[in-house]
CSV table of C-alpha atoms and ligand atoms in Angstrom, one decimal:
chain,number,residue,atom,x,y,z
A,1,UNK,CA,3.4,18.2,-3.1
A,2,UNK,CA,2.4,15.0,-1.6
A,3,UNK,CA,4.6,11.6,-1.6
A,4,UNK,CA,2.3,9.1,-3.6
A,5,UNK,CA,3.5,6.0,-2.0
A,6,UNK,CA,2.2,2.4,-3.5
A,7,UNK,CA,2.6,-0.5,-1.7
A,8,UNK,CA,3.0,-3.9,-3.7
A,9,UNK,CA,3.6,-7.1,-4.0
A,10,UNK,CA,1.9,-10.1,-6.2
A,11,UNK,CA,2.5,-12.1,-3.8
A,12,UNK,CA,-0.5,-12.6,-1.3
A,13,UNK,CA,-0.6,-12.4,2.1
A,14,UNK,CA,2.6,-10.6,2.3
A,15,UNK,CA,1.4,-7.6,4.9
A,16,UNK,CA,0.8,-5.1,2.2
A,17,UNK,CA,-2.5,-3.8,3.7
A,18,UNK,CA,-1.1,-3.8,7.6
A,19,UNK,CA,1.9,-2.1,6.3
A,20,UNK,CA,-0.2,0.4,4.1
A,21,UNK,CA,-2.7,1.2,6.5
A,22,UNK,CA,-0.3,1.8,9.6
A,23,UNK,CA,2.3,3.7,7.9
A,24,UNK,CA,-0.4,6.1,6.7
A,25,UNK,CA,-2.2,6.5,10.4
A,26,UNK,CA,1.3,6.8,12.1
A,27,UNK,CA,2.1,9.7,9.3
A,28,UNK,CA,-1.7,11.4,10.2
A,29,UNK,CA,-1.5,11.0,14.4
A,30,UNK,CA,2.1,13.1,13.2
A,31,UNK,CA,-0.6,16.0,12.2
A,32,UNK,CA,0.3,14.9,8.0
A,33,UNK,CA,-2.3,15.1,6.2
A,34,UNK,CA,-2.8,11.4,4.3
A,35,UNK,CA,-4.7,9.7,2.1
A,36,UNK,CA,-5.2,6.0,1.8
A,37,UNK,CA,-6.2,4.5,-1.9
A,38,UNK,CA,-7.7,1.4,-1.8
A,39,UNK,CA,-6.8,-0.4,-5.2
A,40,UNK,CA,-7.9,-4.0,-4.1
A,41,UNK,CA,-11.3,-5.4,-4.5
A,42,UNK,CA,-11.0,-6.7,-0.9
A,43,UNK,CA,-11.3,-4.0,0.6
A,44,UNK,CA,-9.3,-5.1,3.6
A,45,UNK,CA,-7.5,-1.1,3.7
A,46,UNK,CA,-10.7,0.3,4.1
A,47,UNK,CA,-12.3,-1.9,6.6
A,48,UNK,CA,-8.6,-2.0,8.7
A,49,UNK,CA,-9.6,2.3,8.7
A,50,UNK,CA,-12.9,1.0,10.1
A,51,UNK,CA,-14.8,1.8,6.6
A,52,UNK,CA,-17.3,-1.2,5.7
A,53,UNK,CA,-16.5,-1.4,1.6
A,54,UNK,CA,-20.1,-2.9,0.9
A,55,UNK,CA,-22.0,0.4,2.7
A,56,UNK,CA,-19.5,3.3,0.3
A,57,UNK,CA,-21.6,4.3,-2.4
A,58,UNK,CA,-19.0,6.1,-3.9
A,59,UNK,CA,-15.7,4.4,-4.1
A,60,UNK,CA,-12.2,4.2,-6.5
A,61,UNK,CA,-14.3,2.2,-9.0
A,62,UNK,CA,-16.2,5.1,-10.0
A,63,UNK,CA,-13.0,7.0,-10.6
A,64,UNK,CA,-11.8,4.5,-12.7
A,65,UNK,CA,-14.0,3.2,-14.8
A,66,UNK,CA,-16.7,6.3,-14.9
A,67,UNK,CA,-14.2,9.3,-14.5
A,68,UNK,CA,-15.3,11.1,-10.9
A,69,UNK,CA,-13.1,13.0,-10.2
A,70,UNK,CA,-11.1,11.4,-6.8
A,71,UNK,CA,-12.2,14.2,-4.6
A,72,UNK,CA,-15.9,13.0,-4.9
A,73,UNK,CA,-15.3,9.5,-3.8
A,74,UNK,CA,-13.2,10.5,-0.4
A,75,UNK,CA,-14.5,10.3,2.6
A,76,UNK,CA,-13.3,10.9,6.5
A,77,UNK,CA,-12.4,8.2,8.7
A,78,UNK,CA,-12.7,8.1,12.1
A,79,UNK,CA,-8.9,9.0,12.2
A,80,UNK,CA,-7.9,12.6,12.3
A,81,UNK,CA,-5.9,13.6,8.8
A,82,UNK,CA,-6.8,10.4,7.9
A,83,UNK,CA,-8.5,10.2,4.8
A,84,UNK,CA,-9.7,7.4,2.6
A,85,UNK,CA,-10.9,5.9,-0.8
A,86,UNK,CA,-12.7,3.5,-0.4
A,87,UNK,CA,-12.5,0.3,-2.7
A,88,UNK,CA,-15.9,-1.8,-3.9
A,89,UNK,CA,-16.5,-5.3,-5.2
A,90,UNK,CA,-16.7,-4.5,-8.7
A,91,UNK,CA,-13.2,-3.5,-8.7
A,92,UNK,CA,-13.0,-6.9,-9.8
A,93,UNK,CA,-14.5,-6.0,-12.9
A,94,UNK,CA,-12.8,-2.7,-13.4
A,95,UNK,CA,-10.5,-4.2,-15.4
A,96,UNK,CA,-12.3,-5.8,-17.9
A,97,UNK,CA,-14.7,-2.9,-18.8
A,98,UNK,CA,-11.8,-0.9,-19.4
A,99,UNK,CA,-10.0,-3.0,-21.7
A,100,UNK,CA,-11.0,-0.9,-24.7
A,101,UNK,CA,-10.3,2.5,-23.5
A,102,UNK,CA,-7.4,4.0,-23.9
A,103,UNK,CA,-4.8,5.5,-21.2
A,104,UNK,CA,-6.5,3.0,-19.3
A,105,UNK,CA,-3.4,2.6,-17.1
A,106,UNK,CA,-3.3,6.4,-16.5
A,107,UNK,CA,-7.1,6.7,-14.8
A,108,UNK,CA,-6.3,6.9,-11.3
A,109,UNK,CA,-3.0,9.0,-12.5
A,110,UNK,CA,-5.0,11.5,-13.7
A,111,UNK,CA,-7.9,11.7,-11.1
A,112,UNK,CA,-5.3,12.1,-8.6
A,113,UNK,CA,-3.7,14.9,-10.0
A,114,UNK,CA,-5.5,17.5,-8.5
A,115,UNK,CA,-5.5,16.0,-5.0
A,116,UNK,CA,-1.4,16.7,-4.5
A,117,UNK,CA,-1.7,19.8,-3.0
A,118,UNK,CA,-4.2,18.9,-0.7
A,119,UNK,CA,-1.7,15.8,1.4
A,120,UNK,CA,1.4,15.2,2.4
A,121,UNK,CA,1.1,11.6,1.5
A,122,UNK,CA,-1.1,9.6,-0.4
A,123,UNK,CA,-0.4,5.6,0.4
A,124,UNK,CA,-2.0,3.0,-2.3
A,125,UNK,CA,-2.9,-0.8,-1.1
A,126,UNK,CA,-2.5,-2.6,-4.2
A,127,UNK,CA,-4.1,-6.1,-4.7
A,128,UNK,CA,-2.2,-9.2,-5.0
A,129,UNK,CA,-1.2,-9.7,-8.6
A,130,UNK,CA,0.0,-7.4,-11.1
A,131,UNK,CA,-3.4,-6.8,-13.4
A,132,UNK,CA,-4.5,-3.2,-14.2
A,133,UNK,CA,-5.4,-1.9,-11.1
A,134,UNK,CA,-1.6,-2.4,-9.5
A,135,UNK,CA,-0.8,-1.0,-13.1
A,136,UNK,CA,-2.6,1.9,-12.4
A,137,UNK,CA,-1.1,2.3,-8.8
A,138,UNK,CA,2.3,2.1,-10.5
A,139,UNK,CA,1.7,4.4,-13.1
A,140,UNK,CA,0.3,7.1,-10.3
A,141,UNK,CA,3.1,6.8,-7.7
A,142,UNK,CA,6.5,8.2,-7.7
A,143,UNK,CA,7.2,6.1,-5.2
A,144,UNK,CA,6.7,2.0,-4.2
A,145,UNK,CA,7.5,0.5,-1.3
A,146,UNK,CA,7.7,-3.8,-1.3
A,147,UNK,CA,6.6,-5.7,1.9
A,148,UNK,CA,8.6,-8.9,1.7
A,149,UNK,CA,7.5,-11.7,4.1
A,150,UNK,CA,10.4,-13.4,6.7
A,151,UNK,CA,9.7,-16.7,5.0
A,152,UNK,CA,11.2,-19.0,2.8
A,153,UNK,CA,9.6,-18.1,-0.1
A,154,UNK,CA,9.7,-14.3,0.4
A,155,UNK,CA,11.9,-13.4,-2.7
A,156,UNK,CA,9.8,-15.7,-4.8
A,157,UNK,CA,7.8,-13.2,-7.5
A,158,UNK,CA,9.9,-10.5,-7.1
A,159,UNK,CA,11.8,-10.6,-9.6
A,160,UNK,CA,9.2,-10.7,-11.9
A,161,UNK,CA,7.7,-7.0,-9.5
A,162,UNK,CA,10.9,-5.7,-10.1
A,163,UNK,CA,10.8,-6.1,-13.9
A,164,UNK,CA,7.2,-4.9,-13.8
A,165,UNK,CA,8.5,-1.4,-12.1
A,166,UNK,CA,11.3,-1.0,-14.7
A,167,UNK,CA,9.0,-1.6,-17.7
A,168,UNK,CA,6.3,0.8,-15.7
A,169,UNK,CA,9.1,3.1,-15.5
A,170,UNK,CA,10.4,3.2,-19.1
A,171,UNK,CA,7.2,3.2,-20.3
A,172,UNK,CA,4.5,4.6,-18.3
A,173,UNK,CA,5.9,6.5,-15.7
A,174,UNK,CA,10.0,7.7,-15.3
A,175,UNK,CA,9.5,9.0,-11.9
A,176,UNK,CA,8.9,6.0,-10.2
A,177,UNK,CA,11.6,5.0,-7.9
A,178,UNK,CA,11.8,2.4,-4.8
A,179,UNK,CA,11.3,3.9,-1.8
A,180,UNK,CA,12.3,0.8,-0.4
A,181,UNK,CA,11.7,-3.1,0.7
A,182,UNK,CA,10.2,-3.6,4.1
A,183,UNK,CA,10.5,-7.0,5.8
A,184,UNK,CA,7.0,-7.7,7.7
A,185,UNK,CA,6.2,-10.9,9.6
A,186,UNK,CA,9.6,-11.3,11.5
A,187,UNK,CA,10.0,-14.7,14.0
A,188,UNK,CA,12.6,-15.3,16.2
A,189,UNK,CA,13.6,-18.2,14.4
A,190,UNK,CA,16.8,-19.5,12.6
A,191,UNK,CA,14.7,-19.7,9.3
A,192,UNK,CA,13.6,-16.3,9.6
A,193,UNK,CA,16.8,-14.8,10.6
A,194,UNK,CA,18.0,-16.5,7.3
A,195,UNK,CA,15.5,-14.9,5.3
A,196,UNK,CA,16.9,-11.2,6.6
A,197,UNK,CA,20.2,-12.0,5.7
A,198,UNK,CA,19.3,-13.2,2.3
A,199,UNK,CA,17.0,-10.1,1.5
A,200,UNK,CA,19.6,-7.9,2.8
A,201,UNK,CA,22.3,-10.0,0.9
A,202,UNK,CA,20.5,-9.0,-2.2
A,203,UNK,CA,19.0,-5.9,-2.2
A,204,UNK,CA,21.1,-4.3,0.8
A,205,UNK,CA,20.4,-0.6,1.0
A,206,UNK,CA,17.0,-0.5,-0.5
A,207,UNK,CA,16.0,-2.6,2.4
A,208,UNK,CA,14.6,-0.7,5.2
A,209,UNK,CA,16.4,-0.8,8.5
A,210,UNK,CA,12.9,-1.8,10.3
A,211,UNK,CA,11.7,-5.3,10.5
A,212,UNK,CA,8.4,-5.7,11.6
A,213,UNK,CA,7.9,-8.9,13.6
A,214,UNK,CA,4.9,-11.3,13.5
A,215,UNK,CA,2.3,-9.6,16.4
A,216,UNK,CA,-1.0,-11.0,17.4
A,217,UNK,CA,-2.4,-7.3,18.2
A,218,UNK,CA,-1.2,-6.4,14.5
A,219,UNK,CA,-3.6,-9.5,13.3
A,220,UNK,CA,-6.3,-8.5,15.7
A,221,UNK,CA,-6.6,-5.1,15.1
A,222,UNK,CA,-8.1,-5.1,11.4
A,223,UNK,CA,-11.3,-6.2,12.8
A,224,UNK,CA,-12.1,-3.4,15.1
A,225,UNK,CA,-11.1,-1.5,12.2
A,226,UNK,CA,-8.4,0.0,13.8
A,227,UNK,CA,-4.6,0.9,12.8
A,228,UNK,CA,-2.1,-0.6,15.2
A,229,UNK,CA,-1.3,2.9,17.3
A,230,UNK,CA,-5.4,3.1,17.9
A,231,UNK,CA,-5.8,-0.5,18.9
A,232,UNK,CA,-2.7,-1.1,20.9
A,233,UNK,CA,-0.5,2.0,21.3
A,234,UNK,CA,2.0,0.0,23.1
A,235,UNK,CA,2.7,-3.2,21.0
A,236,UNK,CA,5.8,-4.6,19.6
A,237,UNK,CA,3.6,-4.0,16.4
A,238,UNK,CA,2.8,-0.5,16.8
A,239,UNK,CA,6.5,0.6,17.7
A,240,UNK,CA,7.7,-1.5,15.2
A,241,UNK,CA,5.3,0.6,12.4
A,242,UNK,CA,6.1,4.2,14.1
A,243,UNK,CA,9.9,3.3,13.6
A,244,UNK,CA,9.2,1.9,9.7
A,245,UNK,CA,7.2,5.5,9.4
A,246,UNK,CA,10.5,7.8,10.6
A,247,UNK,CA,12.4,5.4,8.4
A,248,UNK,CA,9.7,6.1,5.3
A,249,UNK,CA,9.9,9.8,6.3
A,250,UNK,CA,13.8,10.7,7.0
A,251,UNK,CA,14.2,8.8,3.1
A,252,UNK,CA,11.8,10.3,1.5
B,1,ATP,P1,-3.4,-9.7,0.2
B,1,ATP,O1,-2.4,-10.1,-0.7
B,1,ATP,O2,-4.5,-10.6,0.4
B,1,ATP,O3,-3.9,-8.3,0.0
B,1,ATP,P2,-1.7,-8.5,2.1
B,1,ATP,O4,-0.3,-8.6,1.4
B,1,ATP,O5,-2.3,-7.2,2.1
B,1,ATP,O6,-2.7,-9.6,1.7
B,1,ATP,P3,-2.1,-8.4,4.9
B,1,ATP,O7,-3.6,-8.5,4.7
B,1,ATP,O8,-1.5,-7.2,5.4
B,1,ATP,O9,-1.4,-8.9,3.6
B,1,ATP,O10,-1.7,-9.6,5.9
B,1,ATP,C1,-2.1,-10.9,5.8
B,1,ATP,C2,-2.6,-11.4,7.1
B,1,ATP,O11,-1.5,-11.5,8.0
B,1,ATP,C3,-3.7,-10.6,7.7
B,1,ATP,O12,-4.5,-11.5,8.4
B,1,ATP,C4,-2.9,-9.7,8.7
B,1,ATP,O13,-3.7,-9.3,9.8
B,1,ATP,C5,-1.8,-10.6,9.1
B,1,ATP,N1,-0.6,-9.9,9.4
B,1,ATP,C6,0.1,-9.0,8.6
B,1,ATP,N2,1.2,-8.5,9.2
B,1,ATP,C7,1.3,-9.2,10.4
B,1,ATP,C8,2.2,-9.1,11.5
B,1,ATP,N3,3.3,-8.4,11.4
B,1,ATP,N4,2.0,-9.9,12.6
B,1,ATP,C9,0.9,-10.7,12.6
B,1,ATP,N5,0.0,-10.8,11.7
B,1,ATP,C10,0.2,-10.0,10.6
B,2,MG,MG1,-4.1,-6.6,1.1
């Protein structure tokens, strides 16, 4: 059965792609076999697995809003084990046509279901607000993981995630659980060293031991729509994600 793994935050900006994206091509280069769900209209998950969103005919808006089943909308990336679906533009508007039909929070849920035999993990990038389409990442997961930024407004919003999860939980989905927080965006200064303490201060053991720091090749890589450990294998980034993925792994 695969982990389904989503990663969220309201908050913008926050490294939810870069963390999404390079835990699930460190898991596939490990010979899993993952999937990657792209939930935001951005598309920035897809193009950082170097798939241009405007060119996929078929993408997750289909399965949410016209019922294909996921398998139809998947495609390879140039990544072995690495698989993806893709997001489109009119995600935007996903939510809107689906405000009178009902389970609307369970579509991806129930496309998915058939999928969980088929990977060992399926990791979903989740826009930056908490509308339907996060909804429906929630409600499909069993698992979330929360990329907090090291600055000084990283626990800003998350209270208001963290009540979000609990209601998704009582309501919509009981096996959802935190896999945990991961700090992304780490400088060596005093204010950021703060911000560690504080997270850790607060959420302690649901906070991952990794930090990832702030890394130009981890900014750079997106646009040659490569993950970190295909762009630059070597990189304070690329270690830092391989360590947050044996982290991800050995909890899971
Ligand atoms: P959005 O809310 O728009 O979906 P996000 O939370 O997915 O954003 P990312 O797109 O992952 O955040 O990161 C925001 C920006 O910061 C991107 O340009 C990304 O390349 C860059 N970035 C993310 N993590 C790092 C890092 N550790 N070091 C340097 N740059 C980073
Ligand atoms: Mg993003």
């Amino acid at each position: 059965m695969a982990r389904i793994i989503a990663v969220a935050n309201q908050k913008g900006g926050v490294g939810k792609t870069t963390t999404t994206v390079n835990l699930a091509a460190c898991l596939a280069d490990e010979g899993k076999r993952v999937l990657l769900i792209d939930m935001d209209p951005q598309g920035n998950a897809s193009q950082g697995v170097g798939v241009d969103k405007n060119t996929c005919e078929k993408s997750v808006y289909n399965v949410l809003v016209e019922n294909m089943p996921c398998e139809d909308v998947i495609q390879a990336t140039p990544y072995e084990n690495l698989s993806l679906a893709p997001s489109h533009r009119d995600l935007v508007g996903a939510a809107v046509e689906l405000v009178t039909e009902e389970r609307r929070e369970f579509r991806l849920s129930d496309a998915m279901a058939p999928l969980q035999e088929q990977y060992d993990y399926i990791f979903v990038d989740c826009p930056p607000s908490l509308c339907l389409l996060t909804l429906n990442a929630l409600v499909a997961a069993f698992e979330v993981i929360i990329p907090l930024q090291c600055e000084y407004y990283a626990l800003e919003g998350l209270s208001e995630l963290l009540h979000t999860i609990i209601i998704v939980r009582e309501n919509l989905n009981p096996r959802l659980t935190i896999a945990g927080i991961a700090l992304t965006m780490y400088q060596h200064t005093n204010l950021s060293k703060n911000v560690v303490e504080d997270v850790r201060g607060h959420l302690g053991d649901s906070v991952y031991t990794t930090i990832i720091p702030r890394n130009v090749s981890l900014s750079e890589a997106p646009s040659f729509g490569a993950p970190i450990i295909h762009y630059a294998k070597r990189s304070a980034g690329a270690l830092a994600y391989q360590a947050l993925a044996e982290e991800v792994k050995s909890r899971g």
